[in-house]
Coordinates of N, CA and C in Angstrom, one line a residue:
X1 N -21.3 8.8 -3.9 CA -21.9 7.5 -3.4 C -21.3 6.3 -4.1
X2 N -21.1 6.5 -5.4 CA -20.5 5.4 -6.2 C -19.1 5.1 -5.8
X3 N -18.3 6.2 -5.6 CA -16.9 6.0 -5.2 C -16.8 5.3 -3.8
X4 N -17.8 5.7 -2.9 CA -17.8 5.1 -1.6 C -18.0 3.6 -1.6
X5 N -19.0 3.2 -2.4 CA -19.2 1.7 -2.5 C -18.1 1.0 -3.2
X6 N -17.5 1.7 -4.2 CA -16.3 1.1 -4.9 C -15.2 0.9 -3.9
X7 N -15.0 1.9 -3.0 CA -13.9 1.8 -2.0 C -14.2 0.7 -1.1
X8 N -15.4 0.5 -0.6 CA -15.7 -0.7 0.2 C -15.4 -2.0 -0.4
X9 N -15.8 -2.1 -1.7 CA -15.5 -3.3 -2.5 C -14.0 -3.6 -2.6
X10 N -13.3 -2.5 -2.8 CA -11.8 -2.7 -2.9 C -11.2 -3.1 -1.5
X11 N -11.7 -2.5 -0.4 CA -11.3 -2.9 0.9 C -11.6 -4.4 1.1
X12 N -12.8 -4.8 0.7 CA -13.1 -6.2 0.9 C -12.2 -7.1 0.2
X13 N -11.9 -6.8 -1.1 CA -11.0 -7.6 -1.9 C -9.6 -7.6 -1.3
X14 N -9.1 -6.5 -0.8 CA -7.8 -6.4 -0.1 C -7.8 -7.4 1.1
X15 N -8.8 -7.4 1.9 CA -8.8 -8.2 3.1 C -8.9 -9.7 2.7
X16 N -9.6 -10.0 1.6 CA -9.7 -11.4 1.1 C -8.3 -11.8 0.6
X17 N -7.6 -10.9 -0.1 CA -6.3 -11.2 -0.6 C -5.3 -11.5 0.6
X18 N -5.4 -10.7 1.6 CA -4.6 -11.0 2.8 C -4.9 -12.3 3.4
X19 N -6.2 -12.6 3.6 CA -6.6 -13.9 4.2 C -6.0 -15.1 3.3
X20 N -6.1 -14.9 2.0 CA -5.5 -16.0 1.2 C -4.0 -16.2 1.4
X21 N -3.3 -15.0 1.5 CA -1.9 -15.1 1.8 C -1.6 -15.8 3.1
X22 N -2.4 -15.4 4.2 CA -2.2 -16.0 5.5 C -2.5 -17.5 5.5
X23 N -3.5 -17.9 4.8 CA -3.8 -19.3 4.7 C -2.7 -20.1 4.0
X24 N -1.9 -19.5 3.2 CA -0.8 -20.2 2.5 C 0.5 -20.1 3.2
X25 N 0.5 -19.4 4.4 CA 1.8 -19.3 5.1 C 2.2 -20.7 5.7
X26 N 3.5 -20.9 5.8 CA 4.0 -22.1 6.3 C 4.6 -21.9 7.7
X27 N 4.9 -23.0 8.4 CA 5.6 -22.9 9.7 C 6.9 -22.2 9.6
X28 N 7.6 -22.4 8.5 CA 8.9 -21.7 8.2 C 8.7 -20.2 8.2
X29 N 7.5 -19.7 7.6 CA 7.2 -18.3 7.5 C 7.0 -17.7 8.9
X30 N 6.3 -18.5 9.7 CA 5.8 -17.9 11.0 C 6.8 -18.1 12.1
X31 N 7.8 -19.0 11.9 CA 8.7 -19.3 13.0 C 9.4 -18.1 13.6
X32 N 10.0 -17.2 12.8 CA 10.7 -16.1 13.4 C 9.8 -15.2 14.3
X33 N 8.5 -15.0 13.8 CA 7.6 -14.2 14.6 C 7.2 -14.9 15.9
X34 N 7.0 -16.2 15.8 CA 6.6 -16.9 17.0 C 7.7 -16.9 18.0
X35 N 8.9 -17.1 17.5 CA 10.1 -17.1 18.4 C 10.3 -15.8 19.1
X36 N 10.1 -14.7 18.4 CA 10.2 -13.4 19.1 C 9.0 -13.2 20.0
X37 N 7.8 -13.6 19.7 CA 6.7 -13.4 20.6 C 6.9 -14.2 21.9
X38 N 7.4 -15.4 21.8 CA 7.6 -16.2 23.0 C 8.9 -15.9 23.7
X39 N 9.9 -15.3 23.0 CA 11.2 -15.1 23.5 C 11.9 -16.4 23.7
X40 N 11.6 -17.4 22.8 CA 12.2 -18.7 22.9 C 12.9 -19.1 21.6
X41 N 14.2 -19.1 21.5 CA 14.9 -19.5 20.3 C 14.6 -20.9 20.0
X42 N 14.2 -21.2 18.8 CA 14.0 -22.6 18.4 C 12.5 -23.0 18.5
X43 N 11.6 -22.2 19.1 CA 10.2 -22.5 19.1 C 9.7 -22.6 17.7
X44 N 8.8 -23.6 17.5 CA 8.3 -23.9 16.2 C 6.8 -24.0 16.2
X45 N 6.2 -23.2 15.3 CA 4.7 -23.2 15.3 C 4.2 -24.6 14.7
X46 N 3.4 -25.3 15.5 CA 2.9 -26.6 15.1 C 1.5 -26.5 14.6
X47 N 0.7 -25.5 15.1 CA -0.7 -25.4 14.7 C -1.1 -23.9 14.9
X48 N -2.0 -23.4 14.1 CA -2.4 -22.0 14.3 C -3.7 -21.8 13.6
X49 N -4.4 -20.7 14.0 CA -5.6 -20.2 13.3 C -5.5 -18.7 13.2
X50 N -6.3 -18.2 12.3 CA -6.3 -16.7 12.0 C -7.8 -16.2 12.1
X51 N -8.0 -15.1 12.8 CA -9.3 -14.5 12.9 C -9.2 -13.0 12.7
X52 N -10.0 -12.4 11.7 CA -10.1 -11.0 11.6 C -10.5 -10.3 12.9
X53 N -9.8 -9.3 13.4 CA -10.2 -8.7 14.6 C -11.4 -7.7 14.5
X54 N -11.5 -7.1 13.3 CA -12.5 -6.0 13.1 C -12.8 -5.9 11.6
X55 N -14.0 -5.7 11.3 CA -14.4 -5.4 9.9 C -14.8 -3.9 9.7
X56 N -14.7 -3.2 10.8 CA -15.1 -1.8 10.8 C -13.9 -0.9 11.2
X57 N -12.8 -0.9 10.3 CA -11.6 -0.2 10.6 C -11.8 1.3 10.4
X58 N -11.2 2.1 11.3 CA -11.4 3.5 11.3 C -10.5 4.2 10.2
X59 N -9.3 3.7 10.2 CA -8.3 4.4 9.3 C -8.3 3.7 8.0
X60 N -8.6 4.3 6.9 CA -8.8 3.6 5.6 C -7.5 3.1 5.0
X61 N -6.3 3.5 5.5 CA -5.0 2.9 5.0 C -4.7 1.6 5.7
X62 N -5.5 1.3 6.8 CA -5.4 0.0 7.4 C -6.4 -1.0 6.7
X63 N -5.9 -1.9 6.0 CA -6.8 -2.8 5.2 C -7.1 -4.1 5.9
X64 N -6.5 -4.4 7.0 CA -6.7 -5.6 7.7 C -6.1 -5.6 9.1
X65 N -6.8 -6.3 10.1 CA -6.2 -6.4 11.4 C -6.6 -7.8 11.9
X66 N -5.7 -8.7 12.2 CA -5.9 -10.1 12.4 C -5.2 -10.6 13.7
X67 N -5.8 -11.6 14.3 CA -5.3 -12.3 15.4 C -4.9 -13.7 15.0
X68 N -3.6 -14.0 15.2 CA -3.1 -15.4 14.9 C -2.7 -16.0 16.3
X69 N -3.3 -17.2 16.5 CA -2.9 -17.9 17.8 C -2.8 -19.4 17.5
X70 N -1.9 -20.0 18.3 CA -1.7 -21.4 18.1 C -0.8 -22.0 19.2
X71 N -0.2 -23.1 18.8 CA 0.8 -23.7 19.7 C 2.1 -23.9 19.1
X72 N 3.2 -23.9 19.9 CA 4.5 -24.1 19.4 C 5.2 -25.2 20.1
X73 N 6.1 -25.9 19.4 CA 6.8 -26.9 20.0 C 8.2 -26.4 20.4
X74 N 8.6 -26.8 21.6 CA 9.9 -26.4 22.1 C 10.6 -27.7 22.7
X75 N 11.8 -27.9 22.3 CA 12.5 -29.1 22.7 C 12.5 -29.3 24.2
X76 N 12.0 -30.5 24.6 CA 12.0 -30.8 26.0 C 10.9 -30.2 26.8
X77 N 9.9 -29.5 26.2 CA 8.8 -28.9 26.9 C 7.5 -29.4 26.3
X78 N 6.4 -29.1 27.0 CA 5.1 -29.3 26.5 C 4.8 -28.2 25.5
X79 N 3.8 -28.4 24.6 CA 3.4 -27.4 23.6 C 3.1 -26.1 24.3
X80 N 3.6 -25.0 23.7 CA 3.5 -23.6 24.3 C 2.5 -22.8 23.5
X81 N 1.5 -22.2 24.1 CA 0.6 -21.3 23.4 C 1.2 -20.0 23.0
X82 N 0.9 -19.5 21.8 CA 1.4 -18.2 21.3 C 0.3 -17.5 20.7
X83 N 0.4 -16.1 20.6 CA -0.6 -15.3 20.0 C 0.1 -14.0 19.5
X84 N -0.2 -13.6 18.3 CA 0.3 -12.3 17.8 C -0.8 -11.6 17.0
X85 N -0.6 -10.3 16.7 CA -1.5 -9.5 15.9 C -0.8 -9.1 14.6
X86 N -1.5 -9.2 13.5 CA -1.0 -8.8 12.2 C -1.8 -7.6 11.8
X87 N -1.1 -6.5 11.5 CA -1.7 -5.3 11.0 C -1.2 -5.1 9.6
X88 N -2.2 -4.9 8.6 CA -1.8 -4.7 7.2 C -2.2 -3.3 6.8
X89 N -1.2 -2.6 6.3 CA -1.4 -1.2 5.9 C -1.1 -1.1 4.4
X90 N -1.8 -0.2 3.7 CA -1.6 -0.1 2.2 C -1.7 1.3 1.7
X91 N -1.0 1.5 0.6 CA -1.1 2.8 -0.1 C -2.4 2.8 -0.9
X92 N -3.5 3.2 -0.3 CA -4.8 3.1 -0.9 C -4.9 4.2 -1.9
X93 N -5.5 3.9 -3.1 CA -5.7 4.9 -4.1 C -7.0 5.7 -3.9
X94 N -6.8 7.0 -3.5 CA -7.9 7.9 -3.3 C -8.2 8.9 -4.5
X95 N -7.7 8.5 -5.6 CA -7.9 9.3 -6.8 C -9.4 9.6 -7.0
X96 N -9.7 10.9 -7.3 CA -11.1 11.3 -7.6 C -11.8 11.7 -6.3
X97 N -11.1 11.6 -5.2 CA -11.8 12.0 -3.9 C -11.0 13.2 -3.3
X98 N -11.6 13.7 -2.2 CA -11.0 14.8 -1.6 C -9.7 14.4 -0.8
X99 N -9.4 13.1 -0.8 CA -8.2 12.6 0.0 C -7.1 12.3 -1.0
X100 N -7.2 12.7 -2.2 CA -6.2 12.4 -3.2 C -4.9 13.1 -3.0
X101 N -4.9 14.2 -2.3 CA -3.6 15.0 -2.1 C -3.5 15.4 -0.6
X102 N -2.2 15.2 -0.1 CA -1.9 15.7 1.2 C -2.5 14.8 2.3
X103 N -2.8 13.6 2.0 CA -3.5 12.7 3.0 C -2.6 11.6 3.5
X104 N -2.2 10.7 2.5 CA -1.5 9.5 3.0 C -0.4 9.0 2.1
X105 N -0.1 9.6 1.0 CA 0.8 9.0 0.1 C 2.3 9.4 0.3
X106 N 2.5 10.6 0.7 CA 3.9 11.1 0.9 C 4.3 11.0 2.4
X107 N 5.6 10.7 2.7 CA 6.0 10.6 4.1 C 5.6 11.7 5.0
X108 N 5.5 12.9 4.5 CA 5.2 14.1 5.3 C 3.7 14.2 5.5
X109 N 2.9 13.5 4.8 CA 1.4 13.6 4.9 C 1.0 13.2 6.3
X110 N -0.1 13.8 6.8 CA -0.4 13.6 8.2 C -0.9 12.2 8.5
X111 N -1.4 11.5 7.5 CA -1.8 10.1 7.7 C -1.0 9.1 6.7
X112 N 0.3 9.4 6.6 CA 1.1 8.6 5.7 C 0.9 7.1 6.0
X113 N 0.7 6.4 4.9 CA 0.2 5.0 5.1 C 1.2 4.1 5.7
X114 N 2.5 4.3 5.5 CA 3.6 3.4 6.0 C 4.3 3.9 7.2
X115 N 3.8 5.0 7.8 CA 4.5 5.6 8.9 C 4.8 4.7 10.1
X116 N 3.8 3.9 10.4 CA 4.0 3.0 11.6 C 5.2 2.1 11.4
X117 N 5.3 1.5 10.2 CA 6.4 0.6 9.9 C 7.8 1.3 10.0
X118 N 7.9 2.5 9.4 CA 9.2 3.1 9.4 C 9.5 3.7 10.8
X119 N 8.5 4.1 11.5 CA 8.8 4.6 12.9 C 9.4 3.4 13.7
X120 N 8.8 2.3 13.7 CA 9.3 1.1 14.4 C 10.8 0.9 14.0
X121 N 11.1 0.9 12.7 CA 12.4 0.6 12.2 C 13.4 1.6 12.7
X122 N 13.0 2.9 12.9 CA 13.9 4.0 13.2 C 14.4 3.9 14.6
X123 N 13.7 3.2 15.5 CA 14.1 3.1 16.9 C 13.7 4.3 17.7
X124 N 13.0 5.3 17.1 CA 12.6 6.5 17.8 C 11.7 6.2 19.0
X125 N 10.9 5.2 19.0 CA 10.0 4.9 20.1 C 10.7 4.4 21.3
X126 N 12.0 4.0 21.2 CA 12.7 3.6 22.4 C 12.9 4.7 23.4
X127 N 12.7 6.0 23.0 CA 12.8 7.1 23.9 C 11.7 7.1 24.9
X128 N 10.6 6.5 24.7 CA 9.4 6.6 25.5 C 9.3 5.4 26.5
X129 N 9.5 5.7 27.8 CA 9.7 4.7 28.8 C 8.4 4.4 29.6
X130 N 7.3 5.2 29.4 CA 6.1 4.9 30.1 C 5.5 6.1 30.8
X131 N 4.3 6.0 31.3 CA 3.5 4.8 31.4 C 2.9 4.3 30.1
X132 N 2.8 5.1 29.1 CA 2.3 4.7 27.8 C 3.5 4.3 26.9
X133 N 3.5 3.1 26.4 CA 4.6 2.7 25.4 C 3.9 2.0 24.2
X134 N 4.7 1.9 23.2 CA 4.2 1.2 22.0 C 4.3 -0.3 22.2
X135 N 3.4 -1.1 21.6 CA 3.5 -2.5 21.7 C 4.8 -2.9 20.9
X136 N 5.3 -4.0 21.2 CA 6.5 -4.5 20.5 C 6.2 -4.9 19.1
X137 N 7.0 -4.5 18.2 CA 6.9 -4.9 16.8 C 7.8 -6.1 16.6
X138 N 7.2 -7.3 16.3 CA 7.9 -8.5 16.2 C 8.5 -8.7 14.8
X139 N 8.2 -7.9 13.9 CA 8.7 -8.0 12.5 C 7.8 -7.2 11.6
X140 N 8.4 -6.7 10.5 CA 7.5 -6.1 9.4 C 8.2 -6.4 8.1
X141 N 7.3 -6.3 7.1 CA 7.8 -6.6 5.7 C 6.9 -5.9 4.7
X142 N 7.4 -5.3 3.7 CA 6.6 -4.8 2.6 C 6.4 -6.0 1.6
X143 N 5.3 -6.6 1.7 CA 5.0 -7.9 1.0 C 4.8 -7.6 -0.5
X144 N 4.5 -6.4 -0.8 CA 4.4 -6.0 -2.2 C 4.5 -4.5 -2.3
X145 N 4.6 -4.0 -3.4 CA 4.7 -2.5 -3.5 C 3.4 -1.9 -3.0
X146 N 3.6 -1.0 -2.0 CA 2.4 -0.4 -1.5 C 1.6 -1.1 -0.4
X147 N 2.2 -2.2 0.1 CA 1.5 -2.9 1.2 C 2.5 -3.5 2.2
X148 N 2.3 -3.2 3.5 CA 3.2 -3.6 4.5 C 2.5 -4.4 5.6
X149 N 3.1 -5.4 6.1 CA 2.6 -6.3 7.2 C 3.4 -6.0 8.5
X150 N 2.7 -5.7 9.5 CA 3.4 -5.5 10.8 C 2.9 -6.5 11.8
X151 N 3.8 -7.3 12.3 CA 3.5 -8.3 13.3 C 3.8 -7.7 14.7
X152 N 2.7 -7.7 15.5 CA 2.7 -6.9 16.7 C 2.4 -7.8 17.9
X153 N 2.9 -7.4 19.1 CA 2.6 -8.0 20.3 C 1.1 -7.9 20.6
X154 N 0.5 -9.0 21.1 CA -0.9 -9.1 21.4 C -1.1 -8.8 22.9
X155 N -1.6 -7.6 23.2 CA -1.9 -7.3 24.6 C -3.2 -7.9 25.1
X156 N -3.2 -8.4 26.3 CA -4.5 -9.0 26.9 C -5.1 -10.0 25.9
X157 N -4.3 -10.7 25.2 CA -4.8 -11.7 24.3 C -5.5 -11.2 23.0
X158 N -5.4 -9.8 22.8 CA -6.1 -9.2 21.7 C -7.6 -9.6 21.6
X159 N -8.2 -9.7 22.8 CA -9.6 -10.1 22.8 C -10.5 -8.9 22.7
X160 N -11.7 -9.1 22.1 CA -12.6 -7.9 22.1 C -13.0 -7.5 23.5
X161 N -13.2 -6.2 23.7 CA -13.5 -5.7 25.1 C -14.6 -4.7 25.0
X162 N -15.2 -4.4 26.1 CA -16.3 -3.5 26.2 C -15.9 -2.1 26.0
X163 N -16.8 -1.2 25.9 CA -16.5 0.3 25.8 C -15.8 0.7 27.1
X164 N -14.8 1.6 26.9 CA -14.0 2.1 28.0 C -14.9 2.9 29.0
X165 N -14.6 2.7 30.3 CA -15.3 3.5 31.3 C -14.7 4.9 31.4
X166 N -15.4 5.8 32.1 CA -14.8 7.2 32.2 C -13.5 7.2 33.0
X167 N -13.3 6.4 34.0 CA -12.0 6.4 34.7 C -10.9 5.9 33.8
X168 N -11.2 4.9 32.9 CA -10.2 4.4 32.0 C -9.8 5.4 31.0
X169 N -10.8 6.2 30.5 CA -10.5 7.3 29.6 C -9.7 8.3 30.2
X170 N -10.0 8.7 31.5 CA -9.2 9.7 32.2 C -7.7 9.2 32.4
X171 N -7.6 8.0 32.8 CA -6.2 7.5 32.9 C -5.4 7.5 31.6
X172 N -6.2 7.1 30.5 CA -5.5 7.1 29.2 C -5.1 8.5 28.7
X173 N -6.0 9.5 29.0 CA -5.7 10.9 28.7 C -4.4 11.4 29.4
X174 N -4.3 11.0 30.7 CA -3.1 11.4 31.5 C -1.9 10.7 30.9
X175 N -2.0 9.4 30.6 CA -0.8 8.7 30.0 C -0.4 9.2 28.7
X176 N -1.4 9.6 27.9 CA -1.1 10.2 26.6 C -0.3 11.5 26.7
X177 N -0.8 12.3 27.7 CA -0.1 13.6 27.9 C 1.4 13.4 28.4
X178 N 1.6 12.4 29.3 CA 2.9 12.1 29.7 C 3.8 11.6 28.6
X179 N 3.2 10.8 27.7 CA 3.9 10.3 26.5 C 4.4 11.5 25.7
X180 N 3.5 12.4 25.4 CA 3.8 13.5 24.6 C 4.9 14.4 25.2
X181 N 4.8 14.5 26.5 CA 5.8 15.4 27.2 C 7.2 14.8 27.1
X182 N 7.3 13.5 27.0 CA 8.7 12.9 26.9 C 9.3 13.2 25.5
X183 N 8.5 13.5 24.6 CA 9.0 13.8 23.2 C 9.6 15.2 23.1
X184 N 9.3 16.1 24.0 CA 9.7 17.5 23.9 C 11.3 17.6 23.7
X185 N 12.0 16.8 24.4 CA 13.5 16.9 24.3 C 14.0 16.2 23.0
X186 N 13.1 15.6 22.2 CA 13.6 14.9 21.0 C 13.0 15.5 19.8
X187 N 12.6 16.7 19.9 CA 11.9 17.4 18.7 C 12.9 17.5 17.5
X188 N 14.2 17.9 17.8 CA 15.1 18.1 16.7 C 15.4 16.8 16.0
X189 N 15.5 15.7 16.8 CA 15.7 14.4 16.2 C 14.5 14.0 15.3
X190 N 13.3 14.2 15.8 CA 12.1 13.9 15.1 C 12.0 14.6 13.8
X191 N 12.4 15.9 13.8 CA 12.2 16.7 12.6 C 13.3 16.3 11.5
X192 N 14.3 15.5 11.9 CA 15.3 15.1 11.0 C 14.8 13.9 10.1
X193 N 13.7 13.3 10.6 CA 13.2 12.1 9.8 C 12.2 12.6 8.8
X194 N 12.3 12.0 7.6 CA 11.4 12.4 6.5 C 10.0 11.9 6.7
X195 N 9.8 10.9 7.6 CA 8.5 10.4 7.9 C 7.7 11.2 8.9
X196 N 8.3 12.2 9.5 CA 7.6 13.0 10.5 C 6.5 13.8 9.8
X197 N 5.3 13.8 10.3 CA 4.2 14.6 9.7 C 4.5 16.1 9.8
X198 N 4.3 16.8 8.7 CA 4.4 18.3 8.7 C 3.1 18.9 8.6
X199 N 2.9 20.0 9.3 CA 1.6 20.8 9.3 C 0.4 19.8 9.5
X200 N 0.6 19.0 10.6 CA -0.4 17.9 10.9 C -1.8 18.4 11.0
X201 N -2.0 19.5 11.9 CA -3.4 19.9 12.1 C -4.0 20.5 10.8
X202 N -3.2 21.3 10.1 CA -3.8 21.8 8.8 C -4.2 20.7 7.9
X203 N -3.3 19.7 7.8 CA -3.7 18.5 6.9 C -4.9 17.8 7.4
X204 N -5.0 17.6 8.7 CA -6.2 16.9 9.2 C -7.5 17.7 8.9
X205 N -7.4 19.0 9.2 CA -8.6 19.8 8.9 C -9.0 19.8 7.5
X206 N -8.0 19.9 6.6 CA -8.3 19.8 5.2 C -8.9 18.5 4.8
X207 N -8.5 17.4 5.4 CA -9.0 16.1 5.0 C -10.5 15.9 5.5
X208 N -10.7 16.4 6.7 CA -12.1 16.2 7.2 C -13.1 17.1 6.5
X209 N -12.6 18.2 6.0 CA -13.5 19.1 5.2 C -13.7 18.4 3.9
X210 N -12.7 17.7 3.3 CA -12.9 17.0 2.1 C -13.9 15.9 2.1
X211 N -14.1 15.3 3.3 CA -15.0 14.1 3.4 C -16.3 14.5 4.0
X212 N -16.6 15.8 4.1 CA -18.0 16.3 4.4 C -18.2 16.9 5.8
X213 N -17.1 17.4 6.4 CA -17.3 18.0 7.7 C -18.1 19.3 7.6
X214 N -17.8 20.1 6.6 CA -18.5 21.4 6.4 C -20.0 21.1 6.2
X215 N -20.3 20.1 5.4 CA -21.7 19.7 5.1 C -22.4 19.3 6.4
X216 N -21.7 18.5 7.3 CA -22.3 18.1 8.5 C -22.5 19.3 9.5
X217 N -21.6 20.2 9.4 CA -21.7 21.4 10.3 C -22.9 22.3 9.9
X218 N -23.2 22.4 8.6 CA -24.2 23.3 8.1 C -25.6 22.7 8.0
X219 N -25.7 21.3 8.2 CA -27.0 20.6 8.0 C -27.3 19.8 9.3
X220 N -28.2 20.3 10.1 CA -28.5 19.7 11.3 C -29.0 18.2 11.1

C-alpha cells in the first residue's frame, strides 16, 4: 500500500515536471511540430494552450498525455488553427515491486517503455495500409535519460468521447484482426528488431500475477 501511494506521488510529480517544461516552450520549439501537423512550411505558432487529456492513465510507463492547440500564422493567410497530442513515456522505477523484472526496462520486455518511439523511427508501421493504421508521429525526442516525448496527430480533435457502442467495438475488433493479418508476411523483419517483444503472453501473465491477479481470482 505504501509503495502504491509513493508511485502515485511520483506520477504526479512527473506530470507536473512535464507541465512546467511545456509552459516554458517557445514558438521556436513548437514550430517544426506545428508545420508538420498543418503540412504548411513556414507556419508559425502565434498562440497556444495545453490541457492534460487524462489523469487516469492505464499504462504506468505513460506519465502524461496532453492536448496542445492554438493558432499559427502563415504568410498571406488568416490565422490557421492547429492541434497536436503529446504523449510522454518514461522508464519508471518499479524496484521493490513485482514489476521490477521482465516488464518495461529492456527492449524485449512485453511493455518496454520506449517501444512506441523506436517503432515509429523504424518505419515498420508503413507496412500497414488499413483499415487500422497508426496516427502520424510528428516528432519525438528523448528529452532526458529515461523520458521520451512523442508528438502525435490529433484525431477528431482529441476531444473526450463517450463509451464505445457495441457496433463500434465490433468494427474495431475486425479492423484489429485485419491489422494483425497484414503483419504475417513481415514476421522475419519484425524479429530482426531488438525492440520486438519476446514471449509476450508469458511476460504479460507474469506481470498481472505480480500485481494481484491470483489474489483477485481466489477472493470473491
